[in-house]
Coordinates of C-alpha atoms and ligand atoms in Angstrom, one line a residue:
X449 CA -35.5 29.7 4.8
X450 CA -33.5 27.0 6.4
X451 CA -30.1 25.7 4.1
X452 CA -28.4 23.5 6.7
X453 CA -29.5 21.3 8.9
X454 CA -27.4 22.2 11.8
X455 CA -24.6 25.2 12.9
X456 CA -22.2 24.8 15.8
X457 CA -21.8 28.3 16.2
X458 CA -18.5 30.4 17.9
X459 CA -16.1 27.6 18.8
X460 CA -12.3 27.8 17.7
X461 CA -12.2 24.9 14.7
X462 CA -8.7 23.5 14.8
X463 CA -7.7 21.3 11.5
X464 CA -3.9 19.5 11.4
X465 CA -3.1 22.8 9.5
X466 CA -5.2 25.9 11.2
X467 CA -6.8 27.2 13.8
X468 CA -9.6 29.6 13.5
X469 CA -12.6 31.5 15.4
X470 CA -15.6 30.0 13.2
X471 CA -19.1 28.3 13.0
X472 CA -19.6 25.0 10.9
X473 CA -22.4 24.4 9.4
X474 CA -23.7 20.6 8.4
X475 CA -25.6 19.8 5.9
X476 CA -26.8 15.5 4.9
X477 CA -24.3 14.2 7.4
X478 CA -21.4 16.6 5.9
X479 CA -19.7 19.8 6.2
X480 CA -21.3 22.0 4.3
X481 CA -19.6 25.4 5.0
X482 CA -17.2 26.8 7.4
X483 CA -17.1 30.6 8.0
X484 CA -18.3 33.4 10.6
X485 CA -22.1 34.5 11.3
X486 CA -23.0 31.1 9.3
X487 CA -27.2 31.3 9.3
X488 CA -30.6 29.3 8.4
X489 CA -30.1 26.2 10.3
X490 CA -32.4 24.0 11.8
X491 CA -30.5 23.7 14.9
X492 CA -27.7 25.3 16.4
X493 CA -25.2 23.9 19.4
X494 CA -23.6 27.1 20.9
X495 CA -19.8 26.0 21.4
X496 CA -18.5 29.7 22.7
X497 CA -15.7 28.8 24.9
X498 CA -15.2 25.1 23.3
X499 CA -12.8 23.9 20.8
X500 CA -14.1 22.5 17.7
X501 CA -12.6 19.2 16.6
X502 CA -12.4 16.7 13.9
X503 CA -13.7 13.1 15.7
X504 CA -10.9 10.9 16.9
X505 CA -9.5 8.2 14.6
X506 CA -8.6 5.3 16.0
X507 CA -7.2 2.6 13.7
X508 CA -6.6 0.0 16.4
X509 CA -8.9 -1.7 18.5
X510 CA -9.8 -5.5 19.5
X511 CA -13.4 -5.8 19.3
X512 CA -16.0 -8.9 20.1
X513 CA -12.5 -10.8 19.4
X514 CA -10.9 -14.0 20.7
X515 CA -7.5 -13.6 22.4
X516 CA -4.5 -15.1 21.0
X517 CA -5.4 -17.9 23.7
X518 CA -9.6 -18.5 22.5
X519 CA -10.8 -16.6 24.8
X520 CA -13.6 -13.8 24.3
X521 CA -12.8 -10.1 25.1
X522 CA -15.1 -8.1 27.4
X523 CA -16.7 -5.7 24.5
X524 CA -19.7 -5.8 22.1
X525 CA -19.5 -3.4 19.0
X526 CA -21.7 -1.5 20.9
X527 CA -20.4 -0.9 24.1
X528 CA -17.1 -0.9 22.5
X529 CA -18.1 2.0 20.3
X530 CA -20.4 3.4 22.6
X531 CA -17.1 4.0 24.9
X532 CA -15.1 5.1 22.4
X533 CA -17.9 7.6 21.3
X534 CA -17.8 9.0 24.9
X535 CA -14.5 9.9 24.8
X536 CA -14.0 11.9 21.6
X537 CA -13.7 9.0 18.7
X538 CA -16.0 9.0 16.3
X539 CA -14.3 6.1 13.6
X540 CA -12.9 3.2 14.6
X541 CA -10.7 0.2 12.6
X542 CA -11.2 -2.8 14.6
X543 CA -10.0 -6.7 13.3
X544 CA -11.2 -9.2 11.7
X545 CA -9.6 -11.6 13.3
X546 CA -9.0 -15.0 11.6
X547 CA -7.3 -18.2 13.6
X548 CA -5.6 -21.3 11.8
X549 CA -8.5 -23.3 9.9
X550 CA -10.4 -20.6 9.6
X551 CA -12.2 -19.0 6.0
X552 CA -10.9 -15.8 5.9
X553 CA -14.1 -14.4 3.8
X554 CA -16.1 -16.2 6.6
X555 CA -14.4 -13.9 9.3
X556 CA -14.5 -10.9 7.6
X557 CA -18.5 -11.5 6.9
X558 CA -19.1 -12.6 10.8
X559 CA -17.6 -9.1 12.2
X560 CA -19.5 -7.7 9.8
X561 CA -22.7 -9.2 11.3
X562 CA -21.7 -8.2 14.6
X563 CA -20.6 -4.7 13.8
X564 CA -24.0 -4.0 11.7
X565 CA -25.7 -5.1 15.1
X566 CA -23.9 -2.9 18.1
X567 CA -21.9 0.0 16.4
X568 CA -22.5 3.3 16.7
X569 CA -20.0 4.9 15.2
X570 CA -18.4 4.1 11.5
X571 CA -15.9 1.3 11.1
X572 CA -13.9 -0.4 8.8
X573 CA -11.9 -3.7 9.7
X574 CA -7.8 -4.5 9.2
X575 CA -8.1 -8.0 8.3
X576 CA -5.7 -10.1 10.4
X577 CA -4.3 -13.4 8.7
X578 CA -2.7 -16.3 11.1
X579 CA -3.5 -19.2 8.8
X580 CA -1.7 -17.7 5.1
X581 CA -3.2 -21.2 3.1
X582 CA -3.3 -20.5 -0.7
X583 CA -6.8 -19.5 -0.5
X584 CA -6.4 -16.9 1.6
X585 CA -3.2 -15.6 -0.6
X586 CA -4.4 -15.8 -3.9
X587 CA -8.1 -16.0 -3.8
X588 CA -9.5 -14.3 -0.5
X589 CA -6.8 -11.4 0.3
X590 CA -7.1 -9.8 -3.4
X591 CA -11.0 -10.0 -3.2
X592 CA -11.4 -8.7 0.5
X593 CA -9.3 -6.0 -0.7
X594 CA -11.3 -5.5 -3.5
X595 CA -14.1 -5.2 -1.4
X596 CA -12.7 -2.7 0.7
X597 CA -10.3 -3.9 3.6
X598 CA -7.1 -2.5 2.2
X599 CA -5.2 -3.4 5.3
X600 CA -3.6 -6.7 6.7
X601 CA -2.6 -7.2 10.2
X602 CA -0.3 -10.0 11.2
X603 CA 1.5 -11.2 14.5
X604 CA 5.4 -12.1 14.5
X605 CA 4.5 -13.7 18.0
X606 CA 1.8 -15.4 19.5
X607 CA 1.9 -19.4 19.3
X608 CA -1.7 -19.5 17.9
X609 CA -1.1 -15.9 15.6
X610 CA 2.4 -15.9 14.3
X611 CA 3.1 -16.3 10.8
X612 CA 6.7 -17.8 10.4
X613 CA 9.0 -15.0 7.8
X614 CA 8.3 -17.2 4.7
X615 CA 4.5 -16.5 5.2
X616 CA 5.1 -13.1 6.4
X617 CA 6.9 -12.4 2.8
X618 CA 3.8 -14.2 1.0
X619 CA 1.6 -11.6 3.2
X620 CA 4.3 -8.7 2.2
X621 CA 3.8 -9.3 -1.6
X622 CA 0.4 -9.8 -2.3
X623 CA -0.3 -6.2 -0.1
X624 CA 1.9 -5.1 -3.0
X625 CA 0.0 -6.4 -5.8
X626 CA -3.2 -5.8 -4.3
X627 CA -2.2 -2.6 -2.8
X628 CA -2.8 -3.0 1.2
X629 CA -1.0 -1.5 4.0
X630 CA 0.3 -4.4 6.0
X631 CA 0.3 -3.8 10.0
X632 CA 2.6 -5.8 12.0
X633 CA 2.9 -6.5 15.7
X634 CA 6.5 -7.3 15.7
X635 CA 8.2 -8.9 18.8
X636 CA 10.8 -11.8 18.3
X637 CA 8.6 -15.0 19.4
X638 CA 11.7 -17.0 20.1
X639 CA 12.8 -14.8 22.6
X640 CA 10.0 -14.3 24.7
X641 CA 8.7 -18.1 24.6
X642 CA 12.7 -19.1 25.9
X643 CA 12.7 -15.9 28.8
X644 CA 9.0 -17.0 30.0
X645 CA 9.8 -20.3 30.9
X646 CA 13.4 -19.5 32.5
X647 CA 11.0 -16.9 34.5
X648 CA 8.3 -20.0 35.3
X649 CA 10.7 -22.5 35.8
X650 CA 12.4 -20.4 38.6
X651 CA 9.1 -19.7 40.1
X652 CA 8.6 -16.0 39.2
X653 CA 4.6 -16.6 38.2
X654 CA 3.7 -13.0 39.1
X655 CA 2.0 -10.7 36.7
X656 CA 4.7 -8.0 37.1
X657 CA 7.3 -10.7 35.6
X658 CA 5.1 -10.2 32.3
X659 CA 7.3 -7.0 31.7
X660 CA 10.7 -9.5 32.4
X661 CA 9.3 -11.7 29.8
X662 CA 8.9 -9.5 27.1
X663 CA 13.2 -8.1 26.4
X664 CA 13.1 -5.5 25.1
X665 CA 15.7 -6.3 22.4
X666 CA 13.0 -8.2 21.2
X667 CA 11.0 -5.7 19.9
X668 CA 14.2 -3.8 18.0
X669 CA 15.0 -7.2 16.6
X670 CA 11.7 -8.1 15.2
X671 CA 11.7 -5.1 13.7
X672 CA 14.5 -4.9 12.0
X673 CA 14.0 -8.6 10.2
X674 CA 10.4 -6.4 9.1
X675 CA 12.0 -4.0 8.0
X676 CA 14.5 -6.4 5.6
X677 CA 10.8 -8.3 4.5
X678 CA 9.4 -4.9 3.8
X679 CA 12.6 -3.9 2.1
X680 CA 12.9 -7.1 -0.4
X681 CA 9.5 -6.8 -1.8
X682 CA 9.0 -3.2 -1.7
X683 CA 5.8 -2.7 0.5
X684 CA 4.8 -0.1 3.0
X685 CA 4.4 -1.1 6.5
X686 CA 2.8 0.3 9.6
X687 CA 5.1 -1.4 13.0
X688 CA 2.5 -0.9 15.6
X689 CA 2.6 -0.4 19.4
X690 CA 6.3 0.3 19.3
X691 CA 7.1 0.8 23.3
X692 CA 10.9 1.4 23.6
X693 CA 13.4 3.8 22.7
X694 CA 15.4 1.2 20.2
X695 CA 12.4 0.4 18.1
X696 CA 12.3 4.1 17.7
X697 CA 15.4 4.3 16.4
X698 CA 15.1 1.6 14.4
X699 CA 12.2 3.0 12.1
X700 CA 14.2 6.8 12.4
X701 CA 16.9 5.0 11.0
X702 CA 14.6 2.7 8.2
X703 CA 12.6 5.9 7.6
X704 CA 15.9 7.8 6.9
X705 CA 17.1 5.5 4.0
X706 CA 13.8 6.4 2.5
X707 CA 12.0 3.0 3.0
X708 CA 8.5 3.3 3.8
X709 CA 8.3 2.0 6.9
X710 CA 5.5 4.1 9.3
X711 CA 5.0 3.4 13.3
X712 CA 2.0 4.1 16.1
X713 CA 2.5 3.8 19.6
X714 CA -0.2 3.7 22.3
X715 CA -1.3 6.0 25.6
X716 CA -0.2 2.9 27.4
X717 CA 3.4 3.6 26.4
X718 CA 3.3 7.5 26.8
X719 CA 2.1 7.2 30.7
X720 CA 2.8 4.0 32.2
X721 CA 5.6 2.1 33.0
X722 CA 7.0 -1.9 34.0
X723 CA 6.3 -0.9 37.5
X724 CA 2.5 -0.2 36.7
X725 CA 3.1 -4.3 36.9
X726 CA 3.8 -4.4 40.4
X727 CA 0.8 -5.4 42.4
X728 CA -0.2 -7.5 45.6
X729 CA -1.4 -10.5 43.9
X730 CA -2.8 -10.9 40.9
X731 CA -3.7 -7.1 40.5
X732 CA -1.0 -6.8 38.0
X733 CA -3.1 -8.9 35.7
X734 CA -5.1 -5.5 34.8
X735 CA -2.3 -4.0 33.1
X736 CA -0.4 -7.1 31.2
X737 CA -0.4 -6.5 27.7
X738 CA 1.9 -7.1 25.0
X739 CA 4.5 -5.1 24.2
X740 CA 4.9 -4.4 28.1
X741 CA 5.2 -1.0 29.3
X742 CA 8.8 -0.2 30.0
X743 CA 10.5 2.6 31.5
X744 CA 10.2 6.8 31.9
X745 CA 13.5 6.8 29.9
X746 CA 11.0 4.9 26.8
X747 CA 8.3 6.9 27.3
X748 CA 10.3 10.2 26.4
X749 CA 11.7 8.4 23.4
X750 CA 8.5 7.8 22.2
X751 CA 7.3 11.2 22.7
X752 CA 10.7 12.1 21.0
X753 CA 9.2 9.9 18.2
X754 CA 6.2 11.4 17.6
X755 CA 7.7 15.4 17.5
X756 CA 10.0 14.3 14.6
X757 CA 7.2 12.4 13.2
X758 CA 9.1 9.2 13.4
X759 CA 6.1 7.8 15.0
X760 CA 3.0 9.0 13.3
X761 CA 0.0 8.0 15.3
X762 CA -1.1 6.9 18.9
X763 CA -3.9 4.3 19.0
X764 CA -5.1 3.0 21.8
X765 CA -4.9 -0.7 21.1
X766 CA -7.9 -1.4 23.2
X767 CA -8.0 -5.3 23.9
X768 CA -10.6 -5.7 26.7
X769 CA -11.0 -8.1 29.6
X770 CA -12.9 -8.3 32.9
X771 CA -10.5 -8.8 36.1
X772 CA -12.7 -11.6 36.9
X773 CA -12.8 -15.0 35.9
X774 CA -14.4 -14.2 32.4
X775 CA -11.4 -12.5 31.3
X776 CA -7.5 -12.1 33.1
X777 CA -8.5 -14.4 36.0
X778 CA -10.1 -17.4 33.7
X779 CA -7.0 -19.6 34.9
X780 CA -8.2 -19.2 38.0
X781 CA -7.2 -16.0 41.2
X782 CA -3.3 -16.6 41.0
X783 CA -2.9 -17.1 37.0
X784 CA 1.1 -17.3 36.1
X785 CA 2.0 -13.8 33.6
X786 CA 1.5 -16.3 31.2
X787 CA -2.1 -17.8 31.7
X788 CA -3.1 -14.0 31.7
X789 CA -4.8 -12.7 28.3
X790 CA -3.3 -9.1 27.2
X791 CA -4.5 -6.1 26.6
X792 CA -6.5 -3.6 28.4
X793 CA -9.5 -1.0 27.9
X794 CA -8.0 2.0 26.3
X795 CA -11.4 3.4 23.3
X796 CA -12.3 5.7 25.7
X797 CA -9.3 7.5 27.5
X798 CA -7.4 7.4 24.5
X799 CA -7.8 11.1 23.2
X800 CA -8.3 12.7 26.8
X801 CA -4.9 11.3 27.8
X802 CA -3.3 13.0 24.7
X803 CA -5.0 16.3 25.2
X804 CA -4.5 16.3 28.2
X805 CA -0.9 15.5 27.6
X806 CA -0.4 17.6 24.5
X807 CA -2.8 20.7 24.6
X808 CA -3.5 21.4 28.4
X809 CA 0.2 20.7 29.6
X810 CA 2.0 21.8 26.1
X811 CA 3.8 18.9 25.1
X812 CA 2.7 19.6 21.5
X813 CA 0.4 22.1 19.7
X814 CA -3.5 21.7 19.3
X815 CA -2.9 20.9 15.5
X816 CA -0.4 18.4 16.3
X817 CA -3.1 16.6 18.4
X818 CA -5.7 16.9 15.3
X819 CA -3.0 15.5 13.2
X820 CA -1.7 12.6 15.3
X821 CA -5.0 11.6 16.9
X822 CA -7.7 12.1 13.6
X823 CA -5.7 13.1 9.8
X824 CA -3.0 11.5 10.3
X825 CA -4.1 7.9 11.1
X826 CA -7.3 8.6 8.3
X827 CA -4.6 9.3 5.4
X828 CA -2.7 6.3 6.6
X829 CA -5.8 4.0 6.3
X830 CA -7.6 5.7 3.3
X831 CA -10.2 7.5 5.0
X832 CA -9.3 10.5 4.6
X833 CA -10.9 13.3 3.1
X834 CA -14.0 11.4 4.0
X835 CA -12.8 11.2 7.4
X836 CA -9.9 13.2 10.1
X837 CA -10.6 16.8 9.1
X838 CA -12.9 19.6 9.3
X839 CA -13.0 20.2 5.6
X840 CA -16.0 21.2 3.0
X841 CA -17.5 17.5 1.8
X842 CA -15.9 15.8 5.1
X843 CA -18.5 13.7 7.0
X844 CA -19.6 15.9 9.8
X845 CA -17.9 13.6 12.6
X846 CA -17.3 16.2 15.6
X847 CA -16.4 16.5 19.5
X848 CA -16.5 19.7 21.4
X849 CA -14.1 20.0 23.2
X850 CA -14.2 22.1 27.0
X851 CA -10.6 22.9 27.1
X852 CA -11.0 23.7 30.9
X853 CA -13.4 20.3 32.0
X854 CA -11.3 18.7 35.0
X855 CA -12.4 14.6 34.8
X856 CA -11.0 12.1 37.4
X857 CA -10.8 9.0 35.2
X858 CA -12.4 6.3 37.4
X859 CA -14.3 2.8 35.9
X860 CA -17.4 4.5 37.3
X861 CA -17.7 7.1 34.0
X862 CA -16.2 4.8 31.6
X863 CA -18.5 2.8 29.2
X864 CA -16.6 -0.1 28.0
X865 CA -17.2 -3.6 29.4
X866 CA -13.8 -3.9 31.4
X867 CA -15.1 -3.1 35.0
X868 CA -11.6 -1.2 35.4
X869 CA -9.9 1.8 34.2
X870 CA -5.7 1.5 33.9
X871 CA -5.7 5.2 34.6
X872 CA -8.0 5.2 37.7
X873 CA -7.0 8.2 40.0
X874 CA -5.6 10.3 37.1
X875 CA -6.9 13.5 36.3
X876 CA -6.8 15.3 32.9
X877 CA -7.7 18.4 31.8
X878 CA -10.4 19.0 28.8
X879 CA -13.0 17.0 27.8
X880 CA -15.3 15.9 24.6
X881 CA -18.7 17.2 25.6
X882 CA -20.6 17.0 22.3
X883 CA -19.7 14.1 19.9
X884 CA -21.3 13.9 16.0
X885 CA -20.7 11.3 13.7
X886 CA -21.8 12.3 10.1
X887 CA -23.8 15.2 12.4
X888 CA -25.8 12.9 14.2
X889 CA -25.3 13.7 18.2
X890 CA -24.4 10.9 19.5
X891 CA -23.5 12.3 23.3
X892 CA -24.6 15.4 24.4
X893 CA -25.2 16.2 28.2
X894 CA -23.1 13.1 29.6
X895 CA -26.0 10.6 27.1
X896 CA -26.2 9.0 24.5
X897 CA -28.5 9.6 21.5
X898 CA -28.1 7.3 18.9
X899 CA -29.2 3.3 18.4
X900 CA -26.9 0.3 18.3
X901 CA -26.5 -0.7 14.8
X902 CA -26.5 3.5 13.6
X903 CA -22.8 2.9 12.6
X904 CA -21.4 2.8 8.9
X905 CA -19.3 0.6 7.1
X906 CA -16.4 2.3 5.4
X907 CA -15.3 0.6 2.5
X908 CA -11.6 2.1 1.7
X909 CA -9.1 1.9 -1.1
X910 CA -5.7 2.1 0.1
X911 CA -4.2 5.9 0.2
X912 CA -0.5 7.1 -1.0
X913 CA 0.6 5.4 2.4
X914 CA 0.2 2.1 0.6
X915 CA 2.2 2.8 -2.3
X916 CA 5.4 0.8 -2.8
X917 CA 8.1 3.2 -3.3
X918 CA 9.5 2.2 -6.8
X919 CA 12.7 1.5 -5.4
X920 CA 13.4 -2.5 -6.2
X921 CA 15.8 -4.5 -3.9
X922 CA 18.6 -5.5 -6.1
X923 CA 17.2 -9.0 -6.3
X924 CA 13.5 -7.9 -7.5
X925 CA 15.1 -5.7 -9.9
X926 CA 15.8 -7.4 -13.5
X927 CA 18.8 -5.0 -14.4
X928 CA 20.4 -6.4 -11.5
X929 CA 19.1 -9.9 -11.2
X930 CA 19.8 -11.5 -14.2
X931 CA 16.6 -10.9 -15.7
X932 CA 14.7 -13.0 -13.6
X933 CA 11.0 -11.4 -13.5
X934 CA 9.8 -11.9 -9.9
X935 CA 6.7 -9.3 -9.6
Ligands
LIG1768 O1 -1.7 -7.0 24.7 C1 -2.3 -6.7 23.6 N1 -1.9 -5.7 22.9 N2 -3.3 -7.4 23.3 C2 -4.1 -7.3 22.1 C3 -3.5 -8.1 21.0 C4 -2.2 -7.4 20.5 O2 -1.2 -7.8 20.9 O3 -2.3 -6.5 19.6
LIG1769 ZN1 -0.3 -6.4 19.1
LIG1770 ZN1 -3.6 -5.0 19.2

């Protein structure tokens, strides 16, 4: 008699806490026992030699969105997912992104349309705000939340994005009362817009001068007026894509007084630098996106960061565009830095990069990469225990790993809609084989086996990373304000 429906049998299982010689047996999409000699399954995957992981978590990603500029990035949910699916991730937090004028419910329920179509892995949505109307503040934010986006992503910088710090507060304090983490790309608007133009006015157009444009004072700047925000009202923040060694000691520093203050950085900051920038022509273009990548120096700050847990997570930010005229070159085949839209493809190499980095050359342990690449980011998001761990009642979302699998990362094997791959000629060690999401195989073999649209909504409720602190600013706090009642 059969009890489970399926047994990956004599694999190491690695959680953020162990590592063990086990099988794991699923059961209705879920763990339903982990132990040795496991029996009575309907299948079995033998994963002797492979390392047995929870799916990658990755809680940032730019998907069937407009750019900050209008214009459409290179991914469907599907080939988005499908790509991020390939290499490792089984649970993905893309935006819903809305732009000034726009009905924030209306957003939300179009990405929902789209995702319902093309994913096929689970999703939930950060809902990013640009236009904070009244509406949106004290009708649509509480009820979205309600209804299961319990996180808000806003811009300090963009000219169509940016909210200006009176907004950003309003943002700030109804996350409090609704209970949301709030996500912040936080770069000082002012002093990029001023350094651009110096830079085109002088007649350095080239994509490399995108690094120039970006100081990188700006970041530690922006940061710390967040953090002050954050401070006043009380609410937990996530600083995202932090790329040089000031904002890293900014939030060590923030996170030391005891504010809640959490960070992520991205691959793109761990293994590239400014001078990835410097191409013949308008090659550059590939890797412009915002923050820059700086400098070696950064890079081991940030890894620095992420031992001492001052940074807590690494997503891959993945904002995709074609190097043709759909995408970086739609200004035309010698855009200025500026008339180039950011981001880059980033789903797919995301967790191979860090394993590679981590596991196979040592920089951390095999439980640090379980924590910082799946439990970690799903606590942080309230996903977890649902998602991020190998745990009894977990969803049975899985990648086998080959420890020893040599790739050369090349555009030709990846499966996002790019045409490019920022880390083309690179070659890591290890390699998802077998991916499940809720123990469905979804690659096995170098294929795919499940149907656009097989993805799941996850509704969440905001975890313990959302929780103000208790501690009032002086001015929030009636013993100390005069009485005045301002929650
Ligand atoms: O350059 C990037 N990262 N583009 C995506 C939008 C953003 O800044 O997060
Ligand atoms: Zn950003
Ligand atoms: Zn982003």
């Amino acid at each position: 008699m059969t009890s489970y429906d399926l047994i990956i049998r004599g694999g190491t299982v690695a959680t953020a806490a162990d590592v063990m010689a086990a099988d794991v047996a699923v059961k209705d999409g879920r763990i339903a026992a982990i132990g040795q000699g496991l029996s009575g399954a309907d299948r079995e995957i033998d994963a002797g030699g492979k390392l047995v992981l929870p799916g990658g978590v990755d809680t940032h990603a730019h998907i069937e969105q407009l750019s900050a500029s209008g214009l459409m990035n290179a991914d469907t949910f599907e080939s988005a997912t499908v790509s991020a699916a390939f290499g490792g991730t089984t649970t993905v937090v893309s935006f819903a992104a809305q732009h000034v004028g726009m009905s924030l419910s209306n957003v939300v329920a179009e990405y929902h349309g789209l995702a319902e179509k093309g994913a096929v892995i689970d999703y939930a949505f950060h809902m990013i705000v640009a236009d904070a109307t009244e509406t949106v503040i004290k009708d649509e934010l509480p009820r979205l939340v309600r209804e299961g986006h319990s996180s808000i992503k806003v811009f300090m910088t963009y000219d169509r994005m940016k909210v200006d710090d009176q907004k950003l507060l309003d943002i700030l304090i109804t996350a409090r009362e609704t209970r949301a983490m709030v996500c912040v790309h936080a770069e000082n608007h002012g002093m990029i817009a001023w350094l651009a133009q110096r830079l085109l006015d002088r007649g350095y157009t080239a994509p490399k001068y995108h690094a120039v444009s970006h100081p990188r004072s700006s970041e530690a700047e922006a940061f710390n007026r967040l953090i002050a925000m954050a401070s006043l009202v009380d609410q937990p923040i996530m600083i995202y894509h932090v790329s040089t060694a000031e904002g890293v000691a900014v939030i060590r520093k923030a996170r030391g007084e005891g504010l809640k203050v959490f960070g992520e950085t991205c691959p793109q900051y761990l293994f590239l630098t400014a001078a990835d920038l410097d191409k013949p022509g308008a090659e550059g273009a590939k890797w412009c996106f915002s923050p820059p990548a700086r400098t070696t120096a950064d890079q081991e700050a940030i890894w620095r960061g992420l031992e001492l847990g001052d940074l807590q997570t690494v997503s891959s930010d993945h904002a995709p565009y074609r190097f043709d005229e759909t995408g970086k070159l739609s200004a035309g085949p010698n855009p200025t830095f500026k008339q180039v839209a950011n981001g880059m493809p980033g789903l797919e190499t995301r967790m191979p990069l860090l394993f590679d980095a981590m596991v196979s050359k040592g920089r951390m342990n095999l439980q640090r990469f379980v924590d910082i690449m799946s439990t970690t980011p799903a606590k942080l998001y309230g996903l977890h225990p649902r998602k991020g761990s190998i745990a009894i009642g977990a969803d049975a979302d899985i990648a086998i790993w080959d420890p020893e699998k040599k790739v050369a990362l090349n555009a030709d094997i990846m499966h996002d809609g790019t045409g490019y791959s920022p880390y083309e000629g690179r070659t890591v060690t290890g390699w998802p084989v077998t991916v499940l999401s809720r123990g469905r195989t979804v690659v096995e073999n170098g294929g795919l086996h499940v149907k656009a649209g097989s993805g799941e909504f996850l509704a969440r409720e905001a975890g313990p990373a959302a929780e103000p602190t208790g501690n009032l600013s002086p001015e929030f706090d009636p013993q100390r304000n005069f009485g005045a009642q301002l929650y």
